[in-house]
Amino acid sequence: MTSPDDPYAPPPGYGGAPNPYAPPPGFGGQPEPYVPPPGYGPPPQQYGYGPGGQRTNTKAALALGLAISAYLPIVPFVGAIVALFLVGPAKREIYASGGRETGLGLCTAAKVVAIVHLAFIALVVLALVALVAVPFSFS
């Protein structure tokens, strides 16, 4: 039975109904051991070339660099031609990497810059030929 000093005893008038505020059966004086919450784990791999990281294809970056450098007056069109030859293998390597390498945008930019440069060079050559040929056509 319960004693009148029992704090978990049902209030008078309930006729022995279980107290909803009483501790569950088997609740002893021993607290449950403390289990720390799960941690955040290691940080995600964002930079570098570790597992799961992406890297830019070297040929794609080199092709863009050569296409841009073709605008320098030192070697005006060789860089553009070499860049066009590098774009194809760079794209094949990017597609074959399965997402580990990036650089399709660099390939596209290199191709556009090189073609624009070569078209500009072709227009300049045609203009020079026309300027040289025009005086001789009237004689």
PDB file of C-alpha atoms in Angstrom:
ATOM      1  CA  MET A   1       0.000   0.000   0.000  1.00  0.00           C
ATOM      2  CA  THR A   2       0.974   3.596  -0.092  1.00  0.00           C
ATOM      3  CA  SER A   3       1.770   5.808   2.805  1.00  0.00           C
ATOM      4  CA  PRO A   4       0.325   9.319   3.096  1.00  0.00           C
ATOM      5  CA  ASP A   5       3.836  10.722   2.695  1.00  0.00           C
ATOM      6  CA  ASP A   6       4.329   9.062  -0.706  1.00  0.00           C
ATOM      7  CA  PRO A   7       4.591  11.840  -3.318  1.00  0.00           C
ATOM      8  CA  TYR A   8       3.539   9.435  -6.048  1.00  0.00           C
ATOM      9  CA  ALA A   9       0.426   8.199  -4.321  1.00  0.00           C
ATOM     10  CA  PRO A  10      -2.860   8.834  -6.119  1.00  0.00           C
ATOM     11  CA  PRO A  11      -4.873  11.744  -4.776  1.00  0.00           C
ATOM     12  CA  PRO A  12      -7.742  10.868  -2.486  1.00  0.00           C
ATOM     13  CA  GLY A  13     -10.953   9.950  -4.241  1.00  0.00           C
ATOM     14  CA  TYR A  14      -9.468   8.136  -7.197  1.00  0.00           C
ATOM     15  CA  GLY A  15      -9.929   4.706  -5.707  1.00  0.00           C
ATOM     16  CA  GLY A  16      -6.461   3.402  -6.450  1.00  0.00           C
ATOM     17  CA  ALA A  17      -6.219   4.559 -10.070  1.00  0.00           C
ATOM     18  CA  PRO A  18      -2.637   4.694 -11.324  1.00  0.00           C
ATOM     19  CA  ASN A  19      -0.983   8.061 -11.055  1.00  0.00           C
ATOM     20  CA  PRO A  20      -0.086   9.347 -14.560  1.00  0.00           C
ATOM     21  CA  TYR A  21       2.775  11.344 -13.066  1.00  0.00           C
ATOM     22  CA  ALA A  22       4.363   8.363 -11.327  1.00  0.00           C
ATOM     23  CA  PRO A  23       7.727   7.161 -12.659  1.00  0.00           C
ATOM     24  CA  PRO A  24       7.586   4.092 -14.903  1.00  0.00           C
ATOM     25  CA  PRO A  25       8.012   0.695 -13.323  1.00  0.00           C
ATOM     26  CA  GLY A  26      11.586  -0.414 -12.979  1.00  0.00           C
ATOM     27  CA  PHE A  27      12.801   3.136 -12.554  1.00  0.00           C
ATOM     28  CA  GLY A  28      15.648   2.792 -10.114  1.00  0.00           C
ATOM     29  CA  GLY A  29      17.973   5.307  -8.641  1.00  0.00           C
ATOM     30  CA  GLN A  30      20.573   4.802 -11.392  1.00  0.00           C
ATOM     31  CA  PRO A  31      20.463   7.365 -14.218  1.00  0.00           C
ATOM     32  CA  GLU A  32      21.037   6.239 -17.751  1.00  0.00           C
ATOM     33  CA  PRO A  33      24.620   6.635 -18.940  1.00  0.00           C
ATOM     34  CA  TYR A  34      25.308   9.867 -20.828  1.00  0.00           C
ATOM     35  CA  VAL A  35      25.687   9.365 -24.533  1.00  0.00           C
ATOM     36  CA  PRO A  36      27.009  12.451 -26.318  1.00  0.00           C
ATOM     37  CA  PRO A  37      25.097  13.578 -29.403  1.00  0.00           C
ATOM     38  CA  PRO A  38      26.548  12.528 -32.739  1.00  0.00           C
ATOM     39  CA  GLY A  39      29.224  14.849 -34.014  1.00  0.00           C
ATOM     40  CA  TYR A  40      29.393  16.616 -37.330  1.00  0.00           C
ATOM     41  CA  GLY A  41      32.061  14.303 -38.705  1.00  0.00           C
ATOM     42  CA  PRO A  42      34.911  15.379 -40.948  1.00  0.00           C
ATOM     43  CA  PRO A  43      34.389  18.443 -43.108  1.00  0.00           C
ATOM     44  CA  PRO A  44      33.371  17.793 -46.719  1.00  0.00           C
ATOM     45  CA  GLN A  45      36.146  17.734 -49.289  1.00  0.00           C
ATOM     46  CA  GLN A  46      35.814  21.040 -51.117  1.00  0.00           C
ATOM     47  CA  TYR A  47      39.292  21.966 -52.196  1.00  0.00           C
ATOM     48  CA  GLY A  48      42.260  20.038 -53.462  1.00  0.00           C
ATOM     49  CA  TYR A  49      42.480  16.885 -55.476  1.00  0.00           C
ATOM     50  CA  GLY A  50      41.443  14.385 -52.835  1.00  0.00           C
ATOM     51  CA  PRO A  51      38.745  11.789 -53.284  1.00  0.00           C
ATOM     52  CA  GLY A  52      35.512  13.318 -54.475  1.00  0.00           C
ATOM     53  CA  GLY A  53      37.067  16.618 -55.491  1.00  0.00           C
ATOM     54  CA  GLN A  54      36.854  18.001 -58.997  1.00  0.00           C
ATOM     55  CA  ARG A  55      39.736  19.479 -60.895  1.00  0.00           C
ATOM     56  CA  THR A  56      40.048  21.478 -64.079  1.00  0.00           C
ATOM     57  CA  ASN A  57      41.397  19.703 -67.121  1.00  0.00           C
ATOM     58  CA  THR A  58      44.910  20.909 -67.897  1.00  0.00           C
ATOM     59  CA  LYS A  59      44.521  20.769 -71.669  1.00  0.00           C
ATOM     60  CA  ALA A  60      41.371  22.895 -71.495  1.00  0.00           C
ATOM     61  CA  ALA A  61      43.133  25.585 -69.463  1.00  0.00           C
ATOM     62  CA  LEU A  62      46.164  25.447 -71.755  1.00  0.00           C
ATOM     63  CA  ALA A  63      43.954  25.748 -74.850  1.00  0.00           C
ATOM     64  CA  LEU A  64      42.285  28.871 -73.477  1.00  0.00           C
ATOM     65  CA  GLY A  65      45.645  30.367 -72.541  1.00  0.00           C
ATOM     66  CA  LEU A  66      47.020  29.744 -76.032  1.00  0.00           C
ATOM     67  CA  ALA A  67      43.896  31.126 -77.700  1.00  0.00           C
ATOM     68  CA  ILE A  68      44.159  34.329 -75.686  1.00  0.00           C
ATOM     69  CA  SER A  69      47.913  34.611 -76.221  1.00  0.00           C
ATOM     70  CA  ALA A  70      47.350  34.437 -79.985  1.00  0.00           C
ATOM     71  CA  TYR A  71      46.264  38.082 -79.785  1.00  0.00           C
ATOM     72  CA  LEU A  72      49.802  39.082 -78.815  1.00  0.00           C
ATOM     73  CA  PRO A  73      51.841  40.378 -81.748  1.00  0.00           C
ATOM     74  CA  ILE A  74      54.753  37.996 -81.120  1.00  0.00           C
ATOM     75  CA  VAL A  75      53.151  34.957 -82.768  1.00  0.00           C
ATOM     76  CA  PRO A  76      49.780  36.115 -84.029  1.00  0.00           C
ATOM     77  CA  PHE A  77      48.032  32.913 -85.103  1.00  0.00           C
ATOM     78  CA  VAL A  78      50.054  29.858 -84.008  1.00  0.00           C
ATOM     79  CA  GLY A  79      48.519  29.875 -80.511  1.00  0.00           C
ATOM     80  CA  ALA A  80      45.004  29.869 -81.959  1.00  0.00           C
ATOM     81  CA  ILE A  81      45.769  26.905 -84.211  1.00  0.00           C
ATOM     82  CA  VAL A  82      47.350  24.904 -81.383  1.00  0.00           C
ATOM     83  CA  ALA A  83      44.391  25.781 -79.139  1.00  0.00           C
ATOM     84  CA  LEU A  84      41.971  24.360 -81.693  1.00  0.00           C
ATOM     85  CA  PHE A  85      43.976  21.129 -81.754  1.00  0.00           C
ATOM     86  CA  LEU A  86      43.898  20.888 -77.943  1.00  0.00           C
ATOM     87  CA  VAL A  87      40.153  21.425 -77.551  1.00  0.00           C
ATOM     88  CA  GLY A  88      39.151  18.008 -78.942  1.00  0.00           C
ATOM     89  CA  PRO A  89      41.346  15.842 -76.682  1.00  0.00           C
ATOM     90  CA  ALA A  90      40.472  18.022 -73.692  1.00  0.00           C
ATOM     91  CA  LYS A  91      36.749  17.448 -74.236  1.00  0.00           C
ATOM     92  CA  ARG A  92      37.284  13.705 -74.635  1.00  0.00           C
ATOM     93  CA  GLU A  93      39.236  13.564 -71.366  1.00  0.00           C
ATOM     94  CA  ILE A  94      36.555  15.554 -69.521  1.00  0.00           C
ATOM     95  CA  TYR A  95      33.765  13.285 -70.745  1.00  0.00           C
ATOM     96  CA  ALA A  96      35.805  10.153 -69.956  1.00  0.00           C
ATOM     97  CA  SER A  97      36.552  11.307 -66.406  1.00  0.00           C
ATOM     98  CA  GLY A  98      32.966  10.734 -65.311  1.00  0.00           C
ATOM     99  CA  GLY A  99      32.604  14.083 -63.569  1.00  0.00           C
ATOM    100  CA  ARG A 100      36.005  14.183 -61.854  1.00  0.00           C
ATOM    101  CA  GLU A 101      37.278  16.849 -64.260  1.00  0.00           C
ATOM    102  CA  THR A 102      35.719  20.113 -65.312  1.00  0.00           C
ATOM    103  CA  GLY A 103      36.550  22.534 -68.078  1.00  0.00           C
ATOM    104  CA  LEU A 104      33.941  22.236 -70.825  1.00  0.00           C
ATOM    105  CA  GLY A 105      33.360  25.966 -70.562  1.00  0.00           C
ATOM    106  CA  LEU A 106      37.075  26.583 -70.999  1.00  0.00           C
ATOM    107  CA  CYS A 107      37.047  24.396 -74.110  1.00  0.00           C
ATOM    108  CA  THR A 108      34.133  26.317 -75.569  1.00  0.00           C
ATOM    109  CA  ALA A 109      35.744  29.661 -74.778  1.00  0.00           C
ATOM    110  CA  ALA A 110      39.073  28.571 -76.277  1.00  0.00           C
ATOM    111  CA  LYS A 111      37.373  27.399 -79.450  1.00  0.00           C
ATOM    112  CA  VAL A 112      35.383  30.635 -79.853  1.00  0.00           C
ATOM    113  CA  VAL A 113      38.368  32.890 -79.125  1.00  0.00           C
ATOM    114  CA  ALA A 114      40.609  30.951 -81.530  1.00  0.00           C
ATOM    115  CA  ILE A 115      38.049  30.934 -84.353  1.00  0.00           C
ATOM    116  CA  VAL A 116      37.349  34.650 -83.940  1.00  0.00           C
ATOM    117  CA  HIS A 117      41.065  35.348 -84.009  1.00  0.00           C
ATOM    118  CA  LEU A 118      41.663  33.241 -87.127  1.00  0.00           C
ATOM    119  CA  ALA A 119      38.686  34.863 -88.874  1.00  0.00           C
ATOM    120  CA  PHE A 120      40.116  38.282 -88.024  1.00  0.00           C
ATOM    121  CA  ILE A 121      43.519  37.264 -89.404  1.00  0.00           C
ATOM    122  CA  ALA A 122      41.847  35.965 -92.588  1.00  0.00           C
ATOM    123  CA  LEU A 123      40.019  39.275 -93.043  1.00  0.00           C
ATOM    124  CA  VAL A 124      43.247  41.226 -92.569  1.00  0.00           C
ATOM    125  CA  VAL A 125      45.053  39.059 -95.122  1.00  0.00           C
ATOM    126  CA  LEU A 126      42.201  39.466 -97.629  1.00  0.00           C
ATOM    127  CA  ALA A 127      42.222  43.226 -97.100  1.00  0.00           C
ATOM    128  CA  LEU A 128      45.980  43.378 -97.660  1.00  0.00           C
ATOM    129  CA  VAL A 129      45.729  41.285-100.824  1.00  0.00           C
ATOM    130  CA  ALA A 130      42.935  43.523-102.076  1.00  0.00           C
ATOM    131  CA  LEU A 131      44.958  46.646-101.379  1.00  0.00           C
ATOM    132  CA  VAL A 132      47.964  45.269-103.202  1.00  0.00           C
ATOM    133  CA  ALA A 133      45.943  43.852-106.133  1.00  0.00           C
ATOM    134  CA  VAL A 134      43.749  46.892-106.746  1.00  0.00           C
ATOM    135  CA  PRO A 135      46.501  49.210-108.087  1.00  0.00           C
ATOM    136  CA  PHE A 136      47.664  46.584-110.570  1.00  0.00           C
ATOM    137  CA  SER A 137      44.192  45.806-111.891  1.00  0.00           C
ATOM    138  CA  PHE A 138      43.777  49.244-113.536  1.00  0.00           C
ATOM    139  CA  SER A 139      47.023  49.322-115.480  1.00  0.00           C
TER     140      SER A 139
END
